[in-house]
Every structure is written in structure tokens, then in C-alpha cells.
Short mmCIF file of C-alpha atoms in Angstrom, two decimals:
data_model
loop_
_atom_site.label_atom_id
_atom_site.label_comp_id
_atom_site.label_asym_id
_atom_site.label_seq_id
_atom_site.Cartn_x
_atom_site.Cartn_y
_atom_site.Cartn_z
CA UNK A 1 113.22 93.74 76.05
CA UNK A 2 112.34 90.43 74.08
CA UNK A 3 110.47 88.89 76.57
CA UNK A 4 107.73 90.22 78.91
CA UNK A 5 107.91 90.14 83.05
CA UNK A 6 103.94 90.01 82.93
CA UNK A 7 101.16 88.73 80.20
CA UNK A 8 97.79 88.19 80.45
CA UNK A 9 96.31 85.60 83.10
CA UNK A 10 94.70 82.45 81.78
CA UNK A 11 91.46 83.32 83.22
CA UNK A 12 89.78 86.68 84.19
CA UNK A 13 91.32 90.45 84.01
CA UNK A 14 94.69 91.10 84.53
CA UNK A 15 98.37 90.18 84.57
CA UNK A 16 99.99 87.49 85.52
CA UNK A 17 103.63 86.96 86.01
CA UNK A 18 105.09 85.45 82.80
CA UNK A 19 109.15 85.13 83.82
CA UNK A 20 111.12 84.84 86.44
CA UNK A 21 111.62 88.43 86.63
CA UNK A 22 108.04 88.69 87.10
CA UNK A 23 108.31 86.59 89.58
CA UNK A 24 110.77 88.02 91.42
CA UNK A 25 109.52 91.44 91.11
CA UNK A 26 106.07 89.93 92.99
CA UNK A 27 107.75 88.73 95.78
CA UNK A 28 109.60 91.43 96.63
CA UNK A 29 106.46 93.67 96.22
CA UNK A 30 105.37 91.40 98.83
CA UNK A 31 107.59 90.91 101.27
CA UNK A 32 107.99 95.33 100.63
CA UNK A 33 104.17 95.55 101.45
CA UNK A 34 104.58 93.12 104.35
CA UNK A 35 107.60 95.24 105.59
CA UNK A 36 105.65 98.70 104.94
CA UNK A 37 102.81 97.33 107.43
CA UNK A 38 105.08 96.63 110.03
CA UNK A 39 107.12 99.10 110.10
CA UNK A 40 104.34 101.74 109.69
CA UNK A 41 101.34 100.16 110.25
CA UNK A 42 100.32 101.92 113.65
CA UNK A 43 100.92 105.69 112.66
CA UNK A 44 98.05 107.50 111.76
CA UNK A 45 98.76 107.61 107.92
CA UNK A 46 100.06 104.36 107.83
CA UNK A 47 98.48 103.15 104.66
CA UNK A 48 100.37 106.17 102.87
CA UNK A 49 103.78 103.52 102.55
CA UNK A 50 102.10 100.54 101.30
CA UNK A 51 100.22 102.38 99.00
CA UNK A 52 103.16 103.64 97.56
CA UNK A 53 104.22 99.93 97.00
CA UNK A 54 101.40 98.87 94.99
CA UNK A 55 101.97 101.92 93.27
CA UNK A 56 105.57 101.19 92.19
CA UNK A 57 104.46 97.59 91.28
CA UNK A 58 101.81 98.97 89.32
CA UNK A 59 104.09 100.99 87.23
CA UNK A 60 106.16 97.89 86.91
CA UNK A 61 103.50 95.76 85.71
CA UNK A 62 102.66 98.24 83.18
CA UNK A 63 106.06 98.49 81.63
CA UNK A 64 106.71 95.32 81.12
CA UNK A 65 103.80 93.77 80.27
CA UNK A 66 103.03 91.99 77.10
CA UNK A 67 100.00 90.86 75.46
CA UNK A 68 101.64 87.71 74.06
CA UNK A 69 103.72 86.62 77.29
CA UNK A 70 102.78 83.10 78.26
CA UNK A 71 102.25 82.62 81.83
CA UNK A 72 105.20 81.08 83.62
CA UNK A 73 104.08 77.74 84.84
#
């Protein structure tokens, strides 16, 4: 990989999506979470399956995230 998905945000801690890849992989952690909390939102563990998602997207971040990525703006 020659370019990272995520670098470091412009202010404060953390990353920041730095391609469209990133990009891409934000949304559809979002529209997953959104789709997690609908679709189990009113069983009792509920929070297990969007957990999972920020999990995943954690993982994701950390794998392709470089320290001298430029964010994408």
C-alpha cells in the first residue's frame, strides 16, 4: 500500500480519513452501525452487533493508517 486510508487529524487525537477509501470505508461503517441498531436494537443484547462494527472499523483504521497521510479535503 503506497498511500494510507487514514492519517492523523489536523487537530486533536486520532485519525482522520485521508483517501477515498477512507472515506468509503466510514460510510459504510455507518450506514453498518445504523443498520445493526435497527435491525437489533430491541433484543436484550442488542449493543453486542454494533459493537462488533466499531470493532471491525477499528481494526481497519489501524491497518491502514499512516502517520504521514494528509487529510483528504
Amino acid at each position: 500500500m503506497k498511500r494510507g486510508w487514514f492519517g492523523p487529524k489536523r487537530f486533536g487525537w486520532g485519525a482522520s480519513p485521508a483517501s477515498s477509501e477512507g472515506w468509503l470505508a466510514t460510510g459504510i461503517m455507518v450506514l453498518a452501525l445504523i443498520g445493526a441498531s435497527i435491525v437489533f436494537g430491541e433484543r436484550p443484547h442488542g449493543w453486542i452487533a454494533p459493537a462488533l462494527v466499531l470493532m471491525v472499523y477499528s481494526v481497519v483504521v489501524v491497518l491502514t493508517y499512516r502517520h504521514d497521510a494528509r487529510p483528504w479535503m
